Amino acid sequence: MVCSSGVGVDDEVITQFNDFKLKRAPHDYRYFIYKIVDDSEIVIEATGPSSESYQDMADKLAQITNDCRYALVDLDLTTKDGRPTSKIVFLSWSPDTARIKSKMLYASSKEAIKRVLMGVGIHLTATDASELSLESIQDGVAKFL
C-alpha cells in the first residue's frame, strides 16, 4: 500500500501486526517501532517482547532525536473505575529536534501505516520526552476510554 507521499508499507508490517493483534504464538510482543527507509517504505525497526514495559519503548524512542518514528504498543492501564485493561496505541514520535524533511515525510506518510493497522483507534503524537512519559500517554489514552 502506497500513500500520496509515495511511501509504501512493507508486507511484514501487516503480517506482524495481524499476529500481534490476535496474540498469535510465537508473536509475544509489547511493541513495534517503525521507520521509513530510503524515503520509500515503512518497515519494522525494532520489537520488544511482552516482558518489556512501555517505558522501555519510550526510552528507545527518546534516544532518536534527529529523526521521527512510528510505534505501536500494547499498553496496560487501569480505568477510572479501577478495572485493568490494555489498549493498542499508535504513536507518532516527531521530536522537536528532528530534521524538517523527516517531520514532513512522516506526517505525510502516517495515513499509509494507519490504514494497514486496522482496528487501532488510539493515535497519539509525542514531540519531546515529557510527552512520551507514561503519565502523559495514559492521559491521552483516557480520552478514548
XYZ file of C-alpha atoms in Angstrom:
145
model
C 0.000 0.000 0.000
C 1.420 3.376 -1.080
C 0.239 6.759 0.163
C 0.268 10.155 -1.552
C 3.813 10.803 -0.300
C 4.947 7.768 -2.312
C 5.816 5.803 0.823
C 4.619 2.213 0.992
C 4.263 -0.227 3.875
C 6.331 -3.414 3.968
C 4.193 -6.591 3.941
C 5.945 -7.769 7.118
C 4.411 -4.797 8.984
C 0.944 -6.083 8.102
C 1.743 -9.727 8.879
C 3.334 -8.952 12.248
C 0.520 -6.553 13.175
C -2.177 -9.145 12.485
C -0.354 -11.702 14.626
C 0.219 -9.073 17.336
C -3.419 -8.009 17.370
C -4.626 -11.593 17.600
C -1.835 -12.504 20.052
C -0.846 -15.467 17.917
C 2.108 -17.518 19.132
C 5.071 -17.140 18.844
C 4.478 -13.382 18.481
C 4.713 -12.276 22.077
C 5.427 -8.563 21.649
C 4.813 -5.461 23.746
C 5.656 -3.002 20.964
C 6.910 -2.313 17.452
C 8.957 0.673 16.321
C 8.666 1.549 12.637
C 10.850 3.711 10.433
C 10.819 4.902 6.844
C 13.777 3.636 4.810
C 15.065 5.286 1.640
C 12.127 7.723 1.768
C 10.031 4.936 0.263
C 8.937 2.195 2.679
C 7.760 1.812 6.265
C 9.493 -1.154 7.911
C 9.801 -2.657 11.378
C 12.912 -1.248 13.029
C 12.588 -2.859 16.460
C 10.300 -5.022 18.551
C 10.036 -5.514 22.268
C 8.921 -8.722 23.977
C 5.908 -8.623 26.283
C 8.312 -8.785 29.233
C 9.425 -5.236 28.395
C 7.436 -2.228 29.524
C 6.070 0.857 27.835
C 8.969 2.752 29.401
C 11.497 0.510 27.630
C 9.967 1.530 24.307
C 9.745 5.196 25.292
C 13.427 5.184 26.261
C 14.364 3.809 22.832
C 12.285 6.455 21.071
C 13.684 9.267 23.227
C 17.195 8.352 22.074
C 16.166 9.115 18.474
C 16.444 12.894 18.390
C 17.175 13.790 14.764
C 14.529 11.642 13.066
C 10.908 10.598 13.504
C 9.368 7.176 14.086
C 6.029 5.451 14.454
C 5.351 2.994 17.250
C 2.635 0.557 18.181
C 2.358 -0.545 21.794
C 0.103 -2.821 23.812
C -0.400 -0.554 26.815
C -1.581 -1.948 30.156
C -3.559 0.533 32.211
C -6.292 0.915 34.787
C -9.628 2.550 34.007
C -11.065 5.311 36.198
C -13.272 2.757 37.930
C -10.247 0.581 38.763
C -10.529 -2.129 36.117
C -7.306 -3.344 34.485
C -7.339 -3.178 30.691
C -4.984 -2.981 27.762
C -5.200 -0.915 24.605
C -3.191 -0.966 21.408
C -1.891 2.562 20.863
C -0.361 4.033 17.701
C 2.217 6.692 18.484
C 3.883 9.211 16.187
C 7.283 10.268 17.526
C 8.224 13.592 15.957
C 10.822 15.193 18.232
C 11.246 18.956 18.100
C 14.905 18.362 17.207
C 14.145 16.184 14.160
C 15.013 17.418 10.692
C 12.195 19.261 8.913
C 12.381 16.852 5.961
C 11.861 13.911 8.319
C 8.898 15.573 10.031
C 7.263 16.310 6.680
C 7.848 12.785 5.358
C 6.460 11.104 8.479
C 3.471 13.454 8.669
C 2.556 12.867 5.022
C 3.045 9.081 5.307
C 1.155 8.471 8.545
C -2.123 7.630 6.797
C -0.470 4.745 4.917
C 0.510 2.916 8.095
C -2.716 3.807 9.899
C -4.669 2.195 7.036
C -2.885 -1.133 7.472
C -3.112 -1.090 11.278
C -6.822 -1.876 11.121
C -8.725 -1.560 14.373
C -6.266 0.691 16.194
C -8.423 3.571 17.371
C -5.985 5.408 19.607
C -3.483 7.626 17.794
C -1.196 9.905 19.792
C 1.720 12.190 18.929
C 4.758 12.985 21.057
C 7.299 15.716 20.300
C 9.520 15.561 23.388
C 10.432 13.236 26.251
C 7.752 14.656 28.564
C 5.057 13.736 26.029
C 6.486 10.201 25.918
C 6.084 9.778 29.679
C 3.729 7.017 30.753
C 1.575 9.554 32.604
C 1.206 11.722 29.501
C 0.360 8.724 27.310
C -2.163 7.405 29.857
C -3.816 10.839 29.929
C -4.036 10.755 26.129
C -5.472 7.241 26.113
C -8.034 8.147 28.811
C -9.727 10.461 26.300
C -10.560 7.396 24.201
C -11.921 5.225 27.028
